[in-house]
Amino acid sequence: MSRTSQSFLTGLVGAGIGPSLTPAMHEREADELGIRYLYRRFDLDRLELSPESVGDLVAAARLAGYDGLNITHPCKQLVLPHLDELSPDAEALGAVNTVVFGDGRAVGHNTDWSGFARAFDRGLSDARLDRVVLLGAGGAGSAVAHALLTLGTTRLTVLDLDPERAAGLAASLEERFGAGRAVGSAAADIAAAVAEADGLAHATPTGMAAHPGLPVPADVLRPDLWVADIVYRPLETALVRAARDLGCRVLDGGGMAVFQAVDAFRLFTGIEPDADRMLRHFATLVDAPESDARV
Ligand code: NAD
């Protein structure tokens, strides 16, 4: 018997999302809560649609009575012009991963940044985060940067193989959070930057099954540095292992993956999911043999 007479229809739009763990996380949690809840995949590759079709898919879902959609690569920016309203954080980030339909409106949110922030709060709550180095200035790195500055980092050094991308992200963070809060630099400057930092956040693909290895020279790590990796397949990346072996406080990428889903579930349903249960379920899913899935 359902706990609520309401039912929910949701889904995920993106390319190559077949192996995504998010549908299973949402549907299992809804089952546990006794809620009727379907979470469908709209895989652009399988549908042979271009990324620009995200607008048509949003319109179709709205018309069909969906409660909301998650949006992933490569549509998180492309979806913006198709929405009626953005949450302040989604607007600041210029990226949406969650769309909620209600009262005839489509409202964009970003639970990537809040997912990282909640995971950080849970796993590294009392860690010093005055000075932090962020490696990777792509989409996920932008969300992590927004979270760290929101949580109180006073100076974030953003490094990327592409120094212009690092500088661009730092400039947009300074606009949002104030001058002097972020600086961009080339990835080659990692040793000097980490030497002065309380923590290192990693947001490049290095460490995924398809891109194995350490994203930083091993000798930049030291026991009093905290390390947060956002790669989660595998959960124990080379970076996570090396940092743990040294005695660093470490956050793996699972928390961000789960809490983006926790926050989206609440936005879609108005019901608070059980985050601990979702974390336990995710741990069983992530051990499955498939690799390189997007959340
Ligand atoms: P992206 O392609 O948008 O950005 C990756 C950035 O890393 C690029 O700017 C690239 O130049 C830079 N880069 C690559 N290799 C580098 C290196 N060796 N040194 C310095 N910079 C380097 O990708 P994205 O969407 O930001 O995702 C990055 C990774 O984050 C993904 O591969 C995925 O594993 C992970 N991720 C995790 C979650 C989660 O919920 N835990 C969510 C999204 C992404």
Coordinates of C-alpha atoms and ligand atoms in Angstrom, one line a residue:
M1 CA 0.0 0.0 0.0
S2 CA 1.4 3.4 -1.0
R3 CA 2.3 5.8 1.8
T4 CA 1.0 8.6 -0.4
S5 CA -1.7 8.5 -3.0
Q6 CA 0.5 10.8 -5.1
S7 CA 2.6 9.4 -7.9
F8 CA 5.7 10.8 -9.5
L9 CA 7.1 10.7 -13.0
T10 CA 10.7 11.8 -13.5
G11 CA 13.6 11.1 -15.8
L12 CA 17.1 11.9 -16.9
V13 CA 18.2 13.6 -20.2
G14 CA 21.7 13.2 -21.5
A15 CA 24.0 11.3 -23.8
G16 CA 25.3 7.8 -23.1
I17 CA 23.3 7.6 -19.8
G18 CA 22.6 3.9 -20.1
P19 CA 24.9 2.9 -17.2
S20 CA 23.8 5.9 -15.0
L21 CA 23.2 4.9 -11.4
T22 CA 20.8 7.7 -10.7
P23 CA 17.6 6.0 -11.9
A24 CA 18.2 3.1 -9.6
M25 CA 19.0 5.3 -6.7
H26 CA 15.7 7.3 -7.1
E27 CA 13.4 4.3 -7.7
R28 CA 14.8 2.2 -4.9
E29 CA 14.4 5.0 -2.4
A30 CA 10.9 5.7 -3.6
D31 CA 10.1 1.9 -3.2
E32 CA 11.5 2.1 0.4
L33 CA 9.3 5.1 1.1
G34 CA 6.2 3.4 -0.4
I35 CA 5.9 6.0 -3.1
R36 CA 4.8 5.4 -6.7
Y37 CA 7.7 6.7 -8.7
L38 CA 9.0 6.2 -12.2
Y39 CA 12.4 7.5 -13.3
R40 CA 12.9 7.2 -17.1
R41 CA 16.0 7.6 -19.2
F42 CA 16.0 9.9 -22.3
D43 CA 19.3 8.9 -23.8
L44 CA 20.2 11.2 -26.7
D45 CA 22.4 8.6 -28.3
R46 CA 19.8 5.9 -28.3
L47 CA 17.1 8.3 -29.5
E48 CA 19.5 9.6 -32.1
L49 CA 18.8 13.2 -31.0
S50 CA 21.3 16.1 -30.9
P51 CA 22.1 17.8 -27.6
E52 CA 20.0 20.8 -28.8
S53 CA 16.9 18.6 -28.6
V54 CA 16.9 19.0 -24.8
G55 CA 14.4 21.8 -25.3
D56 CA 12.0 19.5 -27.1
L57 CA 12.4 16.8 -24.5
V58 CA 11.8 19.3 -21.6
A59 CA 8.7 20.6 -23.4
A60 CA 7.4 17.0 -24.1
A61 CA 8.0 16.0 -20.5
R62 CA 6.2 19.0 -19.2
L63 CA 3.2 18.3 -21.5
A64 CA 3.2 14.7 -20.5
G65 CA 2.8 15.6 -16.8
Y66 CA 6.3 14.8 -15.6
D67 CA 7.2 16.2 -12.1
G68 CA 10.7 16.9 -13.1
L69 CA 13.9 15.9 -15.0
N70 CA 17.5 15.5 -14.2
I71 CA 19.8 16.9 -17.0
T72 CA 23.3 15.7 -17.6
H73 CA 26.1 15.9 -20.1
P74 CA 26.0 17.6 -22.6
C75 CA 22.9 19.5 -21.8
K76 CA 23.4 21.3 -18.5
Q77 CA 23.9 24.7 -20.2
L78 CA 21.9 24.0 -23.3
V79 CA 18.7 23.6 -21.2
L80 CA 18.9 27.1 -19.8
P81 CA 16.9 29.0 -22.5
H82 CA 14.1 26.4 -22.2
L83 CA 13.3 27.1 -18.6
D84 CA 11.0 29.8 -17.0
E85 CA 13.0 30.4 -13.9
L86 CA 16.4 29.5 -12.3
S87 CA 17.3 29.0 -8.6
P88 CA 19.9 31.6 -7.6
D89 CA 22.6 29.0 -7.5
A90 CA 21.8 27.5 -10.9
E91 CA 21.8 31.1 -12.3
A92 CA 25.2 31.8 -10.7
L93 CA 26.6 28.5 -12.0
G94 CA 25.0 28.9 -15.4
A95 CA 24.2 25.1 -15.3
V96 CA 21.1 23.1 -14.4
N97 CA 21.0 19.4 -13.5
T98 CA 17.5 19.4 -12.1
V99 CA 14.3 20.8 -13.6
V100 CA 11.1 20.9 -11.6
F101 CA 7.7 21.3 -13.3
G102 CA 4.9 22.8 -11.2
D103 CA 2.2 25.5 -11.5
G104 CA 2.8 25.6 -15.3
R105 CA 6.5 26.5 -14.9
A106 CA 9.8 24.8 -15.5
V107 CA 12.3 25.8 -12.8
G108 CA 16.0 24.9 -13.0
H109 CA 18.1 23.9 -10.0
N110 CA 21.7 22.7 -9.6
T111 CA 22.1 19.9 -7.1
D112 CA 25.7 19.1 -8.2
W113 CA 27.1 21.9 -6.0
S114 CA 24.7 21.2 -3.1
G115 CA 25.5 17.5 -3.4
F116 CA 29.2 18.2 -3.0
A117 CA 28.6 20.6 -0.2
R118 CA 26.4 18.2 1.7
A119 CA 28.9 15.3 1.2
F120 CA 31.7 17.6 2.4
D121 CA 29.7 18.6 5.4
R122 CA 29.1 15.0 6.3
G123 CA 32.6 13.6 5.7
L124 CA 35.0 16.5 6.4
S125 CA 32.8 18.8 8.5
D126 CA 35.4 20.3 10.8
A127 CA 38.2 20.4 8.2
R128 CA 40.0 23.7 7.7
L129 CA 39.1 25.0 4.3
D130 CA 40.7 28.4 4.2
R131 CA 43.0 27.7 1.3
V132 CA 42.0 25.0 -1.1
V133 CA 43.4 23.8 -4.4
L134 CA 40.9 22.6 -7.0
L135 CA 42.3 20.5 -9.9
G136 CA 39.9 20.5 -12.8
A137 CA 37.9 23.5 -14.0
G138 CA 35.2 21.7 -16.1
G139 CA 31.5 21.3 -15.3
A140 CA 32.0 19.3 -12.1
G141 CA 34.9 21.5 -11.0
S142 CA 32.7 24.6 -11.3
A143 CA 30.1 23.0 -9.0
V144 CA 32.8 22.0 -6.5
A145 CA 34.3 25.5 -6.6
H146 CA 30.9 27.1 -5.9
A147 CA 30.4 24.7 -3.0
L148 CA 33.8 25.3 -1.4
L149 CA 33.5 29.1 -1.6
T150 CA 30.0 28.8 -0.2
L151 CA 31.3 26.7 2.6
G152 CA 33.8 29.3 3.5
T153 CA 37.0 28.8 1.5
T154 CA 38.8 32.2 1.5
R155 CA 41.2 31.5 -1.3
L156 CA 40.7 28.8 -3.9
T157 CA 43.4 28.1 -6.4
V158 CA 42.0 26.6 -9.6
L159 CA 44.3 24.5 -11.7
D160 CA 43.6 22.9 -15.1
L161 CA 45.6 21.4 -18.0
D162 CA 43.9 24.3 -19.9
P163 CA 45.1 27.4 -18.0
E164 CA 42.6 29.6 -19.8
R165 CA 39.7 27.5 -18.4
A166 CA 41.2 27.7 -14.9
A167 CA 41.5 31.5 -15.2
G168 CA 37.9 31.8 -16.7
L169 CA 36.5 29.8 -13.8
A170 CA 38.5 31.8 -11.2
A171 CA 37.3 35.1 -12.8
S172 CA 33.6 34.0 -12.6
L173 CA 34.0 32.9 -9.0
E174 CA 35.6 36.3 -8.1
E175 CA 32.6 38.0 -9.7
R176 CA 30.2 35.9 -7.5
F177 CA 32.2 35.7 -4.3
G178 CA 34.4 38.7 -4.3
A179 CA 37.9 39.8 -5.4
G180 CA 40.8 37.7 -4.2
R181 CA 38.7 34.6 -3.4
A182 CA 39.9 32.6 -6.4
V183 CA 42.9 32.5 -8.7
G184 CA 43.5 30.4 -11.8
S185 CA 46.8 28.8 -12.7
A186 CA 48.4 26.1 -14.9
A187 CA 48.3 22.5 -13.6
A188 CA 52.1 22.5 -13.6
D189 CA 51.9 24.8 -10.6
I190 CA 50.4 22.1 -8.4
A191 CA 53.3 21.5 -6.0
A192 CA 53.6 25.1 -4.9
A193 CA 49.8 25.6 -4.7
V194 CA 49.3 22.4 -2.6
A195 CA 52.2 23.3 -0.3
E196 CA 50.2 26.3 1.0
A197 CA 46.8 24.6 1.1
D198 CA 44.6 23.0 3.7
G199 CA 42.9 20.7 1.2
L200 CA 42.9 19.4 -2.3
A201 CA 39.7 18.8 -4.3
H202 CA 40.1 16.7 -7.5
A203 CA 37.6 17.1 -10.4
T204 CA 39.4 15.8 -13.5
P205 CA 38.6 12.3 -15.0
T206 CA 41.9 10.9 -13.9
G207 CA 41.4 7.8 -11.7
M208 CA 38.3 6.5 -13.6
A209 CA 38.7 3.0 -15.0
A210 CA 39.3 4.5 -18.4
H211 CA 41.8 7.1 -17.1
P212 CA 43.8 5.3 -14.4
G213 CA 46.5 6.8 -12.4
L214 CA 47.2 9.6 -10.0
P215 CA 46.2 13.1 -11.1
V216 CA 48.9 14.8 -9.0
P217 CA 52.6 13.8 -8.3
A218 CA 52.5 11.6 -5.2
D219 CA 55.0 13.8 -3.3
V220 CA 52.6 16.8 -3.1
L221 CA 50.4 14.8 -0.7
R222 CA 51.1 15.1 3.1
P223 CA 49.3 13.8 6.1
D224 CA 47.7 17.1 7.2
L225 CA 46.2 17.8 3.8
W226 CA 42.6 16.7 3.3
V227 CA 41.7 15.2 -0.1
A228 CA 38.3 15.2 -1.7
D229 CA 38.1 13.2 -5.0
I230 CA 34.9 13.4 -7.0
V231 CA 35.6 10.4 -9.3
Y232 CA 33.5 7.6 -7.9
R233 CA 34.0 4.7 -10.3
P234 CA 35.9 3.2 -8.7
L235 CA 35.2 4.7 -5.3
E236 CA 38.8 3.9 -4.3
T237 CA 40.8 5.8 -6.9
A238 CA 44.5 5.9 -6.9
L239 CA 44.3 9.3 -5.3
V240 CA 42.0 8.2 -2.6
R241 CA 44.2 5.2 -1.9
A242 CA 47.5 7.2 -1.8
A243 CA 46.0 9.8 0.4
R244 CA 44.5 7.3 2.8
D245 CA 47.8 5.4 3.0
L246 CA 49.5 8.6 4.0
G247 CA 47.0 9.3 6.7
C248 CA 45.1 12.2 5.1
R249 CA 41.5 12.8 5.8
V250 CA 39.7 11.7 2.6
L251 CA 36.4 12.1 0.9
D252 CA 35.6 9.8 -2.0
G253 CA 33.3 10.7 -4.9
G254 CA 30.3 8.7 -3.8
G255 CA 28.9 11.3 -1.5
M256 CA 28.5 13.9 -4.2
A257 CA 26.9 11.4 -6.5
V258 CA 24.4 10.4 -3.9
F259 CA 23.6 13.8 -2.5
Q260 CA 22.9 15.3 -5.9
A261 CA 20.2 12.6 -6.1
V262 CA 19.0 13.2 -2.5
D263 CA 18.5 16.9 -3.3
A264 CA 16.8 16.2 -6.7
F265 CA 14.5 13.6 -5.1
R266 CA 13.4 16.2 -2.5
L267 CA 12.9 18.8 -5.2
F268 CA 10.8 16.4 -7.3
T269 CA 8.6 15.1 -4.5
G270 CA 8.7 17.5 -1.6
I271 CA 9.6 14.4 0.5
E272 CA 12.9 14.0 2.3
P273 CA 14.6 10.8 1.3
D274 CA 16.8 8.7 3.7
A275 CA 20.3 9.8 2.7
D276 CA 22.0 7.0 4.7
R277 CA 19.9 4.4 3.0
M278 CA 20.7 5.9 -0.4
L279 CA 24.4 5.9 0.4
R280 CA 24.2 2.2 1.3
H281 CA 22.3 1.4 -1.8
F282 CA 24.8 3.3 -4.0
A283 CA 27.7 1.4 -2.5
T284 CA 26.1 -1.8 -3.7
L285 CA 25.5 -0.4 -7.2
V286 CA 28.9 1.2 -7.6
D287 CA 30.6 -2.2 -7.0
A288 CA 28.9 -3.6 -10.1
P289 CA 31.3 -4.4 -12.9
E290 CA 30.2 -1.6 -15.3
S291 CA 32.7 1.3 -15.5
D292 CA 32.8 5.0 -16.4
A293 CA 29.1 5.7 -15.9
R294 CA 27.9 9.2 -15.4
V295 CA 25.9 9.8 -12.3
Ligands
NAD1 P1 34.9 18.1 -18.0 O1 35.5 17.4 -19.2 O2 33.9 19.1 -18.1 O3 36.2 18.7 -17.2 C1 37.4 18.1 -16.9 C2 38.5 19.1 -16.7 O4 39.6 18.5 -16.2 C3 38.8 19.8 -18.1 O5 38.8 21.2 -17.9 C4 40.2 19.3 -18.4 O6 41.0 20.2 -19.1 C5 40.8 19.0 -17.0 N1 41.8 18.0 -16.9 C6 41.8 16.7 -17.4 N2 42.9 16.1 -17.1 C7 43.6 16.9 -16.3 C8 44.8 16.8 -15.6 N3 45.5 15.6 -15.7 N4 45.3 17.8 -14.9 C9 44.6 19.0 -14.8 N5 43.4 19.2 -15.5 C10 42.9 18.1 -16.2 O7 34.4 16.9 -17.0 P2 33.5 17.1 -15.7 O8 32.0 17.0 -16.2 O9 33.9 18.3 -15.0 O10 33.8 15.7 -14.9 C11 35.1 15.5 -14.4 C12 35.0 14.2 -13.6 O11 34.3 14.3 -12.4 C13 34.3 13.0 -14.4 O12 35.2 12.3 -15.2 C14 33.6 12.2 -13.3 O13 34.5 11.2 -12.9 C15 33.6 13.2 -12.1 N6 32.2 13.5 -11.7 C16 31.8 13.1 -10.5 C17 30.5 13.5 -10.1 C18 30.0 13.0 -8.8 O14 28.8 13.1 -8.5 N7 30.8 12.4 -7.9 C19 29.7 14.3 -10.9 C20 30.2 14.7 -12.1 C21 31.4 14.4 -12.5

